[in-house]
Short mmCIF file of C-alpha atoms and ligand atoms in Angstrom, two decimals:
data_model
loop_
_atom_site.label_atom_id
_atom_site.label_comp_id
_atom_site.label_asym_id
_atom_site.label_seq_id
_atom_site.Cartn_x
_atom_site.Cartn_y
_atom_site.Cartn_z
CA UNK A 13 2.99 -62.91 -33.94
CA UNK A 14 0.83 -60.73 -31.56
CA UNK A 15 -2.59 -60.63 -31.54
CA UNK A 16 -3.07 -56.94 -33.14
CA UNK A 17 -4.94 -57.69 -36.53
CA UNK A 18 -5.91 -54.43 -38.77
CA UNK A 19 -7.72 -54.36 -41.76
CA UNK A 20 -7.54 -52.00 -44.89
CA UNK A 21 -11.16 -51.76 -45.83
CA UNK A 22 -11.68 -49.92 -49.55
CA UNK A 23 -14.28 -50.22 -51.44
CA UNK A 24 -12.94 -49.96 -55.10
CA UNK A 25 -14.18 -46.61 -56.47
CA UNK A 26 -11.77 -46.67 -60.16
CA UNK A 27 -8.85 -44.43 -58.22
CA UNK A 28 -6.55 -45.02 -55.44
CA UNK A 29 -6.27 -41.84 -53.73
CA UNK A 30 -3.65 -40.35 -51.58
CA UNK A 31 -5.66 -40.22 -48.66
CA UNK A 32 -6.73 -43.86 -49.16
CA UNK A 33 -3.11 -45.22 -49.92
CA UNK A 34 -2.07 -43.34 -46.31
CA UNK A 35 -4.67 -45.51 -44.48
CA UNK A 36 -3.29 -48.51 -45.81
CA UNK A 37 -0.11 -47.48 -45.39
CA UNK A 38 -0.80 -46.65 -41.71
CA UNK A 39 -2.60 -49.84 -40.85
CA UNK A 40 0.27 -51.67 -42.89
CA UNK A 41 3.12 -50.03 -40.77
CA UNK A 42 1.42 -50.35 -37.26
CA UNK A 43 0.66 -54.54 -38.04
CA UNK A 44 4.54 -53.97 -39.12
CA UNK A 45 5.39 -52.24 -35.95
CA UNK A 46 3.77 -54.71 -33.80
CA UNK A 47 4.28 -57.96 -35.19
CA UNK A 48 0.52 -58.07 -36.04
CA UNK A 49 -1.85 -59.29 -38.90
CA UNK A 50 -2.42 -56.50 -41.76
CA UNK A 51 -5.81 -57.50 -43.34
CA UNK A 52 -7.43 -56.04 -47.06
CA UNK A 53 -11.43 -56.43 -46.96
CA UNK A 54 -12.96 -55.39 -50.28
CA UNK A 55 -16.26 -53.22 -48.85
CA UNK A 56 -17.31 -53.91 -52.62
CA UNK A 57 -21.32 -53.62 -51.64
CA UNK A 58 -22.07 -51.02 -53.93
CA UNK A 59 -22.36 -53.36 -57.12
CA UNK A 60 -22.50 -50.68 -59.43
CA UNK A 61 -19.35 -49.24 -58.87
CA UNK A 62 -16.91 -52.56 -58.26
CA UNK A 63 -15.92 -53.35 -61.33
CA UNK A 64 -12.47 -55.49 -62.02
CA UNK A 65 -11.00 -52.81 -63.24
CA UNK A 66 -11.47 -50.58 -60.08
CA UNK A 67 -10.32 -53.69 -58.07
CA UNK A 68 -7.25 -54.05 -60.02
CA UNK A 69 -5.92 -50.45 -59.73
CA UNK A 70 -6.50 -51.02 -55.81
CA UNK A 71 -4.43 -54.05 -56.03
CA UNK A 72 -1.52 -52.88 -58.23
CA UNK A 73 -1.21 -49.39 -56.20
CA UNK A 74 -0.83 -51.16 -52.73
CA UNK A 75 1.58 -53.64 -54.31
CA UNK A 76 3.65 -50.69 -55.96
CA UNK A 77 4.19 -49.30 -52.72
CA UNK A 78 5.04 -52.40 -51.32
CA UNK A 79 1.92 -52.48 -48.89
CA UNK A 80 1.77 -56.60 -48.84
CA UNK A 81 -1.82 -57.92 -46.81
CA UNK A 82 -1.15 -61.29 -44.72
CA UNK A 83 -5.10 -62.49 -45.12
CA UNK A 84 -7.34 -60.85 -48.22
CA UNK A 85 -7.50 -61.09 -52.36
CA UNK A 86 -4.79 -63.96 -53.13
CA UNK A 87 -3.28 -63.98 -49.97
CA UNK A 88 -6.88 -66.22 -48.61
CA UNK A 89 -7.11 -66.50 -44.40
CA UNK A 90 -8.58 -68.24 -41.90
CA UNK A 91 -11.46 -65.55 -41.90
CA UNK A 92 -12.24 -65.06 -45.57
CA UNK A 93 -14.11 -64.44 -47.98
CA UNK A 94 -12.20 -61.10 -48.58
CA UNK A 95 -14.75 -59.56 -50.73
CA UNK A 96 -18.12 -58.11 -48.84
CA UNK A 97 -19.71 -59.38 -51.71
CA UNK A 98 -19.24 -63.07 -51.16
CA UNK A 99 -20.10 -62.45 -47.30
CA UNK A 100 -23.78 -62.82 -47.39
CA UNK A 101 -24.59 -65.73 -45.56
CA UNK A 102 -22.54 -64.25 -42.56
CA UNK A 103 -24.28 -61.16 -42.63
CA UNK A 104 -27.82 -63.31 -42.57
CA UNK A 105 -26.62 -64.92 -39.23
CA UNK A 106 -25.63 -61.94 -37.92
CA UNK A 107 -28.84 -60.11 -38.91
CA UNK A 108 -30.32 -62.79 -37.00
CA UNK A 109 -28.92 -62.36 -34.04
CA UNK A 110 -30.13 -59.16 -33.65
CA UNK A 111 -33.41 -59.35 -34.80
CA UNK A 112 -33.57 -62.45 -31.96
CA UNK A 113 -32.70 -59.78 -29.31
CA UNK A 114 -35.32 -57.92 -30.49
CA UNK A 115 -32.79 -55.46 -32.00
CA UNK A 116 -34.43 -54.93 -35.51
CA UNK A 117 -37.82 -53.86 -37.11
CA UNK A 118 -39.29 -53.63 -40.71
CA UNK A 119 -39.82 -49.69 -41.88
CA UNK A 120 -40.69 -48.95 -45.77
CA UNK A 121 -38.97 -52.28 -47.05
CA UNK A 122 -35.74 -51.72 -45.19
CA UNK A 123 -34.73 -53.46 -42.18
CA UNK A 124 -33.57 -51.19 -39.30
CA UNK A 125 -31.53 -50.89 -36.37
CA UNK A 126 -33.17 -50.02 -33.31
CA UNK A 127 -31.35 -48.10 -30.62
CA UNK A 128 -32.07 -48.35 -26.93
CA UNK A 129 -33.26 -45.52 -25.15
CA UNK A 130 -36.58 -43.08 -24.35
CA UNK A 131 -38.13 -42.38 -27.30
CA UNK A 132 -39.54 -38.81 -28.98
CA UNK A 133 -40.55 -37.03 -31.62
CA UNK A 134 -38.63 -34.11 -33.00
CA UNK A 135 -38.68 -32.35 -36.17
CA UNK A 136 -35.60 -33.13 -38.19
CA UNK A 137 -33.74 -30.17 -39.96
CA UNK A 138 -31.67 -32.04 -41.93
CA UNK A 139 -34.92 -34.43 -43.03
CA UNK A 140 -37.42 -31.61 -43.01
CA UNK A 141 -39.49 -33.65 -41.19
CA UNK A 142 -41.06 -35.27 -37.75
CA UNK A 143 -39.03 -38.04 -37.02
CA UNK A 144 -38.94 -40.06 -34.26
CA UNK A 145 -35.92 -39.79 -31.92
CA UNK A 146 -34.27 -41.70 -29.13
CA UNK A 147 -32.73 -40.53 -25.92
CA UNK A 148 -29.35 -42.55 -25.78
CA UNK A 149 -26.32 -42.21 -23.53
CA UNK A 150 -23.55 -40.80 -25.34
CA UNK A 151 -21.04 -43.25 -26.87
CA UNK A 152 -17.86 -42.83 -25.46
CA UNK A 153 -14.58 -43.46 -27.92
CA UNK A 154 -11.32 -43.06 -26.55
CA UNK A 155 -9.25 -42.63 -29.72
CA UNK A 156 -6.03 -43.12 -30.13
CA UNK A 157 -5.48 -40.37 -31.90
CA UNK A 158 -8.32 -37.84 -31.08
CA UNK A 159 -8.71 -38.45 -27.99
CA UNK A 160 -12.05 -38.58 -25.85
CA UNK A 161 -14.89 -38.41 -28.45
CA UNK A 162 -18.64 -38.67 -27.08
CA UNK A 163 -21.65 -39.05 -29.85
CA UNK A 164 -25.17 -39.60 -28.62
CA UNK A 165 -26.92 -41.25 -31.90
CA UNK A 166 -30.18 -39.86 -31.58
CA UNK A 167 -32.05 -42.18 -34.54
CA UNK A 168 -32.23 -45.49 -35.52
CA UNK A 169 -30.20 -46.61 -38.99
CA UNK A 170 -30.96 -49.25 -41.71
CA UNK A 171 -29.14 -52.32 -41.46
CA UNK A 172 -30.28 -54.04 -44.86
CA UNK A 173 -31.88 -51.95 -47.71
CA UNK A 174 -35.36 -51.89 -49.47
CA UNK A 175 -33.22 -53.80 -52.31
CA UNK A 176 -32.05 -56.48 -49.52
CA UNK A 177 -28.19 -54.81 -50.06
CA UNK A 178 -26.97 -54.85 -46.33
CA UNK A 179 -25.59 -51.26 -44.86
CA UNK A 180 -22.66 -49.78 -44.77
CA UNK A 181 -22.06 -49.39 -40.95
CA UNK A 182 -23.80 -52.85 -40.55
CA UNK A 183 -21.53 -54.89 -42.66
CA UNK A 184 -18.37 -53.10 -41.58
CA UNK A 185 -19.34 -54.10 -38.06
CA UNK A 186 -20.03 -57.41 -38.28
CA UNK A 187 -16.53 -57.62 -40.46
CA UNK A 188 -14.50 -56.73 -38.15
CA UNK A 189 -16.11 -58.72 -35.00
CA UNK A 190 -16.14 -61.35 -37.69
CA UNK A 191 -12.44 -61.07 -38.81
CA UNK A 192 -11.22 -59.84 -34.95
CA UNK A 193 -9.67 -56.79 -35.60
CA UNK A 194 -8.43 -54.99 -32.46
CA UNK A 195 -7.36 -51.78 -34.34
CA UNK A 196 -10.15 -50.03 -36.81
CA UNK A 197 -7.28 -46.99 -38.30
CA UNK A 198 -8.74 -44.84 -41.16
CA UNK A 199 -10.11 -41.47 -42.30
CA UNK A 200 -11.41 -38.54 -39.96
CA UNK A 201 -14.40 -38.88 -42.45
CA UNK A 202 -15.76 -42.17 -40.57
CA UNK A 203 -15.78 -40.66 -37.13
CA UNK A 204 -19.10 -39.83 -36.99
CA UNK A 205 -20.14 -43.08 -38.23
CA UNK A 206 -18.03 -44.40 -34.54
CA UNK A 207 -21.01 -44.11 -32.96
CA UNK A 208 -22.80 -46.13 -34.38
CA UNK A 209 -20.52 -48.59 -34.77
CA UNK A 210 -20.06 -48.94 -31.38
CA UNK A 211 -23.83 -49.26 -30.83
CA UNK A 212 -23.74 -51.92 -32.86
CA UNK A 213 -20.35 -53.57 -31.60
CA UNK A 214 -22.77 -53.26 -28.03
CA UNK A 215 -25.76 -54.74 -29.62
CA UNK A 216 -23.49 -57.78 -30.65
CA UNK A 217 -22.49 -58.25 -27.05
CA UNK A 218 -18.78 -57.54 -28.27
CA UNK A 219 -16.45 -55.28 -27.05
CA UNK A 220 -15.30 -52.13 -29.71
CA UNK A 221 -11.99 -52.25 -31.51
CA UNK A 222 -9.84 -49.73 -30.73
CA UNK A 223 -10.06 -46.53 -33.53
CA UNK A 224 -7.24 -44.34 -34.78
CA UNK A 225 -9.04 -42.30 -36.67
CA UNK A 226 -6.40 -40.20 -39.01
CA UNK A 227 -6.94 -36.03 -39.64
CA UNK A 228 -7.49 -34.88 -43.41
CA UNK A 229 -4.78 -34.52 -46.08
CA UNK A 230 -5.32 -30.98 -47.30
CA UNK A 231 -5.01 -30.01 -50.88
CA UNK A 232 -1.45 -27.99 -51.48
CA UNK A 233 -3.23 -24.17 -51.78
CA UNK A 234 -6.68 -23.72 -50.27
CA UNK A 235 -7.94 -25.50 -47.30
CA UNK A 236 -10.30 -28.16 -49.12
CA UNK A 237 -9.58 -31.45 -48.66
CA UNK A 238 -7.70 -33.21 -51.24
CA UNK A 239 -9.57 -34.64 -54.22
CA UNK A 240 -9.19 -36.75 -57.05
CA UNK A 241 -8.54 -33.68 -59.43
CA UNK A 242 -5.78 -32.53 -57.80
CA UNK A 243 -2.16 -33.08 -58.70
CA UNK A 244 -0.71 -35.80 -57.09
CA UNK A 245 -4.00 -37.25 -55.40
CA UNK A 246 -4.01 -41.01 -57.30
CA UNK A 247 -0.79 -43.51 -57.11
CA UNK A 248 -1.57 -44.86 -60.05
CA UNK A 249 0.11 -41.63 -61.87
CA UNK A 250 2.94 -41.76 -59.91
CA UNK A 251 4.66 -44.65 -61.44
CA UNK A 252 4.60 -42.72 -65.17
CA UNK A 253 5.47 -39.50 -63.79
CA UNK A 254 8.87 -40.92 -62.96
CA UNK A 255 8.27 -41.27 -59.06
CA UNK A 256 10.24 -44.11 -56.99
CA UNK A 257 8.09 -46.22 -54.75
CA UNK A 258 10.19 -45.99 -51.44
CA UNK A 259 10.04 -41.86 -52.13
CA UNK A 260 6.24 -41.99 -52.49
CA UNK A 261 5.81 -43.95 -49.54
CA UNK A 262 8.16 -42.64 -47.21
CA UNK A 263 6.26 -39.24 -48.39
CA UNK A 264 2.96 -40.14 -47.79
CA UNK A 265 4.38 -41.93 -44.27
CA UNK A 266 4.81 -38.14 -43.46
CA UNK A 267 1.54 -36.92 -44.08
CA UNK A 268 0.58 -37.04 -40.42
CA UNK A 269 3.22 -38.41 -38.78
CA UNK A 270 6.60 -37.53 -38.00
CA UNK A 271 9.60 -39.68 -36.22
CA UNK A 272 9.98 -36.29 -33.45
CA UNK A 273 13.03 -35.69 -34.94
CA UNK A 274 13.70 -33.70 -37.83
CA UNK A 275 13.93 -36.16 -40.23
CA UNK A 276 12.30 -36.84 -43.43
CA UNK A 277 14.35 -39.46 -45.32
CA UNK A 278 13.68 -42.65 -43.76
CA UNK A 279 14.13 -46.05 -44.74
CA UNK A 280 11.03 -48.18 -44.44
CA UNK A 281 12.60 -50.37 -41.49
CA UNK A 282 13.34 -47.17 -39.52
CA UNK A 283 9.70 -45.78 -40.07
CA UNK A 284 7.94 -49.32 -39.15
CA UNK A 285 10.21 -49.44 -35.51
CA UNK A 286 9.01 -45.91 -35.04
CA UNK A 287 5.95 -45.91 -36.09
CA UNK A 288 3.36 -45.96 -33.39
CA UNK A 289 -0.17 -43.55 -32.12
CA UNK A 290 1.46 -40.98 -30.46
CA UNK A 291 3.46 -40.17 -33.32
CA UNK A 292 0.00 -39.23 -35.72
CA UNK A 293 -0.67 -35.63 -35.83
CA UNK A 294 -4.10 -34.13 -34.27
CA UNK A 295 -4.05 -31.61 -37.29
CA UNK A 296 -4.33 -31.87 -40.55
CA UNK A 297 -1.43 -32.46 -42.64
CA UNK A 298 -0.77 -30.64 -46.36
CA UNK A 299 0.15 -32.24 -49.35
CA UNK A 300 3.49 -30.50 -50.79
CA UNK A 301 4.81 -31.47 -54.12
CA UNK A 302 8.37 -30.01 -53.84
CA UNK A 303 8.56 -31.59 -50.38
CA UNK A 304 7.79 -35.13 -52.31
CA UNK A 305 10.25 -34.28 -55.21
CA UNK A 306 12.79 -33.49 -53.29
CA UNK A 307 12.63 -36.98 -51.31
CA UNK A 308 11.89 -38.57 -54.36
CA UNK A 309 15.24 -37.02 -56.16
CA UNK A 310 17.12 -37.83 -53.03
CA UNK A 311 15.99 -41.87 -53.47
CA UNK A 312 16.76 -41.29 -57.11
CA UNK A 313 20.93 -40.43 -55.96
CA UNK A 314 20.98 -43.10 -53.98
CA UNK A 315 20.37 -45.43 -56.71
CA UNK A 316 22.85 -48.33 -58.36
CA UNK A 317 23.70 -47.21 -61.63
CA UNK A 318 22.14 -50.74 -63.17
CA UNK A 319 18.63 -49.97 -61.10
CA UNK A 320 18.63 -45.87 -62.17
CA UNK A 321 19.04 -47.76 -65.95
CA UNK A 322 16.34 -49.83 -65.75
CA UNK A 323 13.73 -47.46 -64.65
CA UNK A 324 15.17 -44.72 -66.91
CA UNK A 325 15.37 -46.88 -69.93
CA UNK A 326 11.38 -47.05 -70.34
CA UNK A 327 10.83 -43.20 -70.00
CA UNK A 328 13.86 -42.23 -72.24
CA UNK A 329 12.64 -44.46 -74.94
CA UNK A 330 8.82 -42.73 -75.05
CA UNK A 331 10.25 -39.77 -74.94
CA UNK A 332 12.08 -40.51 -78.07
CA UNK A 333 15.16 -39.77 -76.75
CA UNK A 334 16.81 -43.33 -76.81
CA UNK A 335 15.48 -46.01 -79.58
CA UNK A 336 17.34 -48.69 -81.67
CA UNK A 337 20.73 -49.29 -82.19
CA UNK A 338 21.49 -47.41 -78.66
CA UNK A 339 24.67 -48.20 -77.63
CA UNK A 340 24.49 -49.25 -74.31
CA UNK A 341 27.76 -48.42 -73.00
CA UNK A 342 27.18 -44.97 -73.58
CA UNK A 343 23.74 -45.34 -71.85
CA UNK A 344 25.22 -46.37 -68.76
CA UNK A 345 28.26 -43.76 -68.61
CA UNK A 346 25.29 -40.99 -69.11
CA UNK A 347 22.82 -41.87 -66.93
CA UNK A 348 25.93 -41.99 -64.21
CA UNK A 349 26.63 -38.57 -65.17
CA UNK A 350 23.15 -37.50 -65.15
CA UNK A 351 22.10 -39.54 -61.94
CA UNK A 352 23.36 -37.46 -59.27
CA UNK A 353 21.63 -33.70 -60.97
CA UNK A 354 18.41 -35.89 -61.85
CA UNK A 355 15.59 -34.72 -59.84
CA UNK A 356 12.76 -36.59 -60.95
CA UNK A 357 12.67 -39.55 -63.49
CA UNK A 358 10.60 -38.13 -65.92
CA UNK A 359 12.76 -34.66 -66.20
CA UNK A 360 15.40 -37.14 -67.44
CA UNK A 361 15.01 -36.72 -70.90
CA UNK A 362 15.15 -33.10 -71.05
CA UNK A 363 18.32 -32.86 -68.32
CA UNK A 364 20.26 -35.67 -70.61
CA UNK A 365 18.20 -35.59 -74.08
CA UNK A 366 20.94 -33.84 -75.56
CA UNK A 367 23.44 -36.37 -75.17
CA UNK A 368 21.76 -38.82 -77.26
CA UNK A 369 19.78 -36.07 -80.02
CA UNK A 370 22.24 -33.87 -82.33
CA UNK A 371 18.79 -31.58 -82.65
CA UNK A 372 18.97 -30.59 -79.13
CA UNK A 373 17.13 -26.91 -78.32
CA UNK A 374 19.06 -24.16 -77.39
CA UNK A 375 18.46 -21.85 -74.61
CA UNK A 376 18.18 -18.53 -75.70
CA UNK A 377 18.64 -16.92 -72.31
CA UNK A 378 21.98 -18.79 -71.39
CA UNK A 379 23.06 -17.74 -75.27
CA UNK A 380 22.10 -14.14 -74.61
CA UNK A 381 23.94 -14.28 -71.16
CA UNK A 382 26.92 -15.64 -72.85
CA UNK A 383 27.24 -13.79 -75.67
CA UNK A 384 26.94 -10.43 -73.45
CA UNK A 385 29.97 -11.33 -71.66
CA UNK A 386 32.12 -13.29 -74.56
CA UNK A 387 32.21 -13.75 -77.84
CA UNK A 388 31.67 -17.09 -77.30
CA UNK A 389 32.35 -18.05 -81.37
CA UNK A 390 35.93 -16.83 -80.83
CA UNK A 391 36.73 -18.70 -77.68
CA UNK A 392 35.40 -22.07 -79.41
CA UNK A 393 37.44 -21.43 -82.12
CA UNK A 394 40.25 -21.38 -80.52
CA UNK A 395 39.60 -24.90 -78.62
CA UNK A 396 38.36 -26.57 -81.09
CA UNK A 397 42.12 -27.61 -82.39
CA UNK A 398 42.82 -28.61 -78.81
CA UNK A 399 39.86 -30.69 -78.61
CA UNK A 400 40.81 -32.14 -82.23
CA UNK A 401 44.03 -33.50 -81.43
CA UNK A 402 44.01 -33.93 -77.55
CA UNK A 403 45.09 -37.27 -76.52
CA UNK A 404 43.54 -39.76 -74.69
CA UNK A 405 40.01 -37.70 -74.92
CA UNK A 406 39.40 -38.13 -71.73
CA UNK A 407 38.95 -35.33 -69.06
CA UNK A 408 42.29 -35.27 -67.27
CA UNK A 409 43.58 -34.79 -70.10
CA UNK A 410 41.49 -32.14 -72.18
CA UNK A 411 41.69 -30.46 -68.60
CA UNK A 412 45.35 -30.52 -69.05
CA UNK A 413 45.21 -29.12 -72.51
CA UNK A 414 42.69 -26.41 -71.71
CA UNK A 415 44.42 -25.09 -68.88
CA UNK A 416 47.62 -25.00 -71.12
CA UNK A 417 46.14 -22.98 -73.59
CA UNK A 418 44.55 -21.06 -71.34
CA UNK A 419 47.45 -20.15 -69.15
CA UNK A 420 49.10 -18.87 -72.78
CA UNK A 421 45.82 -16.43 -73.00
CA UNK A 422 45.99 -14.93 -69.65
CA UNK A 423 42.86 -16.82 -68.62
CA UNK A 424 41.58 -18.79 -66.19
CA UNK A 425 40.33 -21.95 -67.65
CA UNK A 426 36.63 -21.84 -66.90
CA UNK A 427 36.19 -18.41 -69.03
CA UNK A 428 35.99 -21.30 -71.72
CA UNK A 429 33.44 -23.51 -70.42
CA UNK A 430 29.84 -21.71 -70.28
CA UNK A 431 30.48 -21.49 -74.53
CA UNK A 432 31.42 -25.22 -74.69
CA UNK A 433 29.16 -25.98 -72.27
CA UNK A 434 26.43 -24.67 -74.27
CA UNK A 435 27.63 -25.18 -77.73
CA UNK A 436 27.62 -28.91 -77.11
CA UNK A 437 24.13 -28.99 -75.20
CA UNK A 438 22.30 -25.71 -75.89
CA UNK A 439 22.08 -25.43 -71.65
CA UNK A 440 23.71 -23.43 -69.15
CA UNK A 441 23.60 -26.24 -66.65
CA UNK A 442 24.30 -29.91 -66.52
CA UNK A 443 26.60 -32.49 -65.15
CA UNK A 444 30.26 -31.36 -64.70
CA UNK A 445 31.45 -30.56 -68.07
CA UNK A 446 34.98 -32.10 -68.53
CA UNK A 447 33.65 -35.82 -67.66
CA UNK A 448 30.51 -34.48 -69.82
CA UNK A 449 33.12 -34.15 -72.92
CA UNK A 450 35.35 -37.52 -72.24
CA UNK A 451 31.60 -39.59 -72.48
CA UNK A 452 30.44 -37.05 -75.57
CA UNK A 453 33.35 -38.44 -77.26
CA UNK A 454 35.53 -36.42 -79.68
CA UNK A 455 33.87 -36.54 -82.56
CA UNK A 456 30.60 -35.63 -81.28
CA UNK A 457 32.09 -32.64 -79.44
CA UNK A 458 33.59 -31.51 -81.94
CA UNK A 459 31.31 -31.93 -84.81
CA UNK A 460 28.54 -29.60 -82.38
CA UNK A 461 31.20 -27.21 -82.05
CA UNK A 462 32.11 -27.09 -85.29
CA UNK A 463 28.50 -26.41 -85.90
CA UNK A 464 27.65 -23.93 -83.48
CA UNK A 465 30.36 -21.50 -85.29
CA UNK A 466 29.20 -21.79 -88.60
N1 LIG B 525 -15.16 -48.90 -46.98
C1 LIG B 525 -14.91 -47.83 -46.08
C2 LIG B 525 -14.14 -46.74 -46.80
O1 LIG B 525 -13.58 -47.01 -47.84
C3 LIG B 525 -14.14 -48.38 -44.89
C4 LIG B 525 -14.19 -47.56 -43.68
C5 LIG B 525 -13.43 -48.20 -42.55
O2 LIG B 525 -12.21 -48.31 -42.64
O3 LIG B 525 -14.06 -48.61 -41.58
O4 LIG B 525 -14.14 -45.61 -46.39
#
C-alpha cells in the first residue's frame, strides 16, 4: 500500500448526482491507480437534511457502480467515526487548539476564526455593510489540476455556530488532518473555499493536502451547470432505465478525463492504470446522452446470454411483456436474437415485445412503405404453404424453400421478406429474419400470417 489516502466527502442531500458520483469515482480510481486508501466521510452536519434515507441512496449508488471505500460506513478504520456527526469530541480538541494559540474569538454567539494580518475597515458589497477586514498574504495552491491559484481571504469565518453546530470549512479541515489525507479531489465549486482551508491547515501547524479540484459537468444544451432536474443527473435512475453499471461508469470516467487516445470503451482495469492528474481536463466537460447510450449498448453486446437474461428478465416482466407460464427456452433463444440490436435495456420490450404478445402494434409507416411497392397480401399468400409444410422449420431450411420458390417467380428472395417481416412483427426492423422465424416457430408464424391476410 502507499501512503496516498483520499476521501469521498458527501453530505447526504436525498440524490446522488452525476457530478457527485464523478468525484467519487475520481478519488476511487486515483487510490486505485496508486495503491492508496479510498476513504467515504459522511459531512452529515446539517441535521436537518441527513436522514437514513438520503444516506442509503448514497450508499447503494456508490456500491452500484462498484465504487468500494477501504475505511468509512461498514467498512470501520483506524480513523473513524465515519459520520461528522459522531465526531464531536474531536472537533472540541481541535477547537481548542486554536483558541490556545489565540486563533479564535466570540462574535454574536458564534465562535470565529481569526486570520492573521493588518486589520481595516471596508464597506462590504456583498454584506451591505462596514465590516472589518484583514490584510493577508495571498494563499498560494498549486493544483493539480488548475494550476497556480492565489486567494487572499480578506475576513475572518465562523468555526462553530450560534447553535454550537461546528462549520463547514472547519470540520472538513480538521477531517482530513485528522484522517491524513494527502489528496483533497472534488468539485470546482469548493475552490474558493481552498483558501481558507489552507489558512486553517496553517493555523493547525500542518502542512495542506494536495487539491485536484475537478471543472463543472455542463448540462447537455445550455451552458448551466448540471442539476438535479435534468435527465440523467441522479444514479439512482439509472439502474430502472435499463443502464449497465460498467457503461455508466466508464461514462462518467469520461466526463473530464480522457486516456489521450481516442478511446472511449474501456474496461475499468485499463482506466484505473491510466488514470492519473494530467489526464483531467482544465475545461468543462458536457454531459451527452447518446454518447452514454451508445457505450452503454456496446456493454449490453458484450454480454453472456445467461447475464443479458437476468437483467432483462425484471424489465420484460413490468412491462408486461413476459409473465407466467413463460417458457424459458424460448426466452433465452430471443433475447440472443435480440441482444446484439438491443441498445438500451429498457427499449427491450418494445424491440422484442412482439415475440412474446400476439397483439403486437403495427407500424403504419413500414405498412404504407410496403404496400406502395408490393402487394404484400399476395406475396404472403403465396409463402404461407411453404412455411406450412417446410421441414425441419428451421432457417436453413425455410431459406432453402424460399429461395426455391422464389427462383420459380423470377425473384430474388428478399422481395419476400419486408411483408413477412412485418406481418409477423408489425416492424420494418429487427433481428435477422430467417433465425427470427426458426425461434417464432411454425405455428406462430404462420397463424400471424394467416392473420395479417384476412
Ligand atoms: N461535503 C462537501 C461536499 O459535499 C465536501 C467537500 C470536499 O470534498 O471537501 O461538497
Amino acid at each position: 500500500m502507499s501512503d496516498v489516502r483520499v476521501r469521498f466527502a458527501p453530505s447526504p442531500t436525498g440524490f446522488f448526482h452525476i457530478g457527485s458520483a464523478r468525484t467519487a469515482l475520481f478519488n476511487w480510481l486515483y487510490a486505485r491507480h496508486a495503491g492508496g486508501t479510498f476513504v467515504l466521510r459522511i459531512e452529515d452536519t446539517d441535521r436537518a437534511r441527513n436522514t437514513d434515507e438520503s444516506l442509503q441512496v448514497l450508499l447503494d449508488g456508490m456500491r452500484w457502480l462498484g465504487l468500494d471505500w477501504d475505511e468509512g460506513p461498514d467498512a470501520g478504520g483506524d480513523y473513524g467515526p465515519y459520520f461528522q456527526s459522531q465526531r464531536q469530541s474531536i472537533y472540541d480538541t481541535y477547537l481548542k487548539r486554536l483558541h490556545d494559540a489565540g486563533r479564535t474569538y466570540e462574535k454574536d454567539g458564534a465562535i470565529w476564526f481569526k486570520l492573521e494580518g493588518e486589520r481595516y475597515t471596508a464597506y462590504d458589497k456583498f454584506l451591505e455593510a462596514e465590516v472589518e477586514k484583514v490584510k493577508t498574504k495571498p494563499v498560494v495552491i498549486d493544483d493539480l489540476i488548475r494550476g497556480r491559484v492565489e486567494r487572499a481571504e480578506e475576513r475572518d469565518f465562523v468555526l462553530v455556530r450560534k447553535d454550537g453546530s461546528p462549520a463547514f470549512h472547519f470540520v472538513n479541515v480538521v477531517d482530513d488532518i485528522a484522517m491524513r489525507i494527502t489528496h483533497v479531489i472534488r468539485g470546482e465549486d469548493h475552490l474558493s473555499n481552498t483558501s481558507k482551508h489552507v489558512e486553517l491547515f496553517k493555523a493547525f501547524g500542518v502542512e495542506p493536502p494536495k487539491f485536484a479540484h475537478i471543472p463543472l459537468i455542463l448540462k447537455e444544451a445550455g451552458s448551466g451547470k448540471m442539476s438535479k432536474r435534468d435527465k440523467g443527473a441522479l444514479i439512482e435512475e439509472y439502474e430502472s432505465r435499463g443502464f449497465l453499471a460498467a457503461a455508466v461508469r466508464n461514462y462518467i470516467s469520461l466526463l473530464g478525463w480522457n486516456p489521450k487516445d481516442e478511446r472511449e470503451k474501456l474496461d475499468i482495469g485499463e482506466i484505473i492504470e491510466l488514470f492519473d492528474f494530467p489526464g483531467i481536463n482544465k475545461g468543462n466537460s458536457r454531459f451527452d446522452e447518446k454518447k452514454l447510450a451508445a457505450l452503454n449498448a456496446e456493454y449490453l453486446r458484450e454480454l453472456n446470454i445467461e447475464s443479458f437474461t437476468f437483467l432483462a428478465r425484471p424489465l420484460l416482466n413490468e412491462a408486461g411483456v413476459i409473465g407466467e407460464g413463460l417458457d424459458e427456452d424460448y426466452l433465452q433463444a430471443v433475447l440472443t436474437l435480440c441482444q446484439p440490436k438491443a441498445r438500451s435495456l429498457d427499449t427491450l420490450s418494445e424491440l422484442c415485445g412482439y415475440f412474446f404478445r400476439d397483439a403486437y402494434a403495427m407500424d403504419e409507416k413500414t405498412g404504407a412503405k410496403i404496400a406502395k411497392k408490393t402487394d404484400p397480401e399476395a406475396l404472403l399468400a403465396e409463402v404461407l404453404p411453404i412455411l406450412d409444410t417446410v421441414e425441419p422449420f428451421k432457417a436453413d431450411a425455410i431459406k432453402s424453400a424460399l429461395e426455391l420458390h422464389a427462383a420459380a417467380e423470377d425473384q430474388p428472395v428478399f422481395a419476400y421478406f419486408p411483408a413477412l417481416r412485418y406481418a409477423i412483427s408489425g416492424q420494418g426492423g429487427g433481428p435477422d429474419l430467417l433465425p427470427m422465424l426458426e425461434v417464432m416457430g411454425r405455428e406462430r408464424v404462420t397463424a400471424r400470417i394467416r392473420k395479417f391476410i384476412a
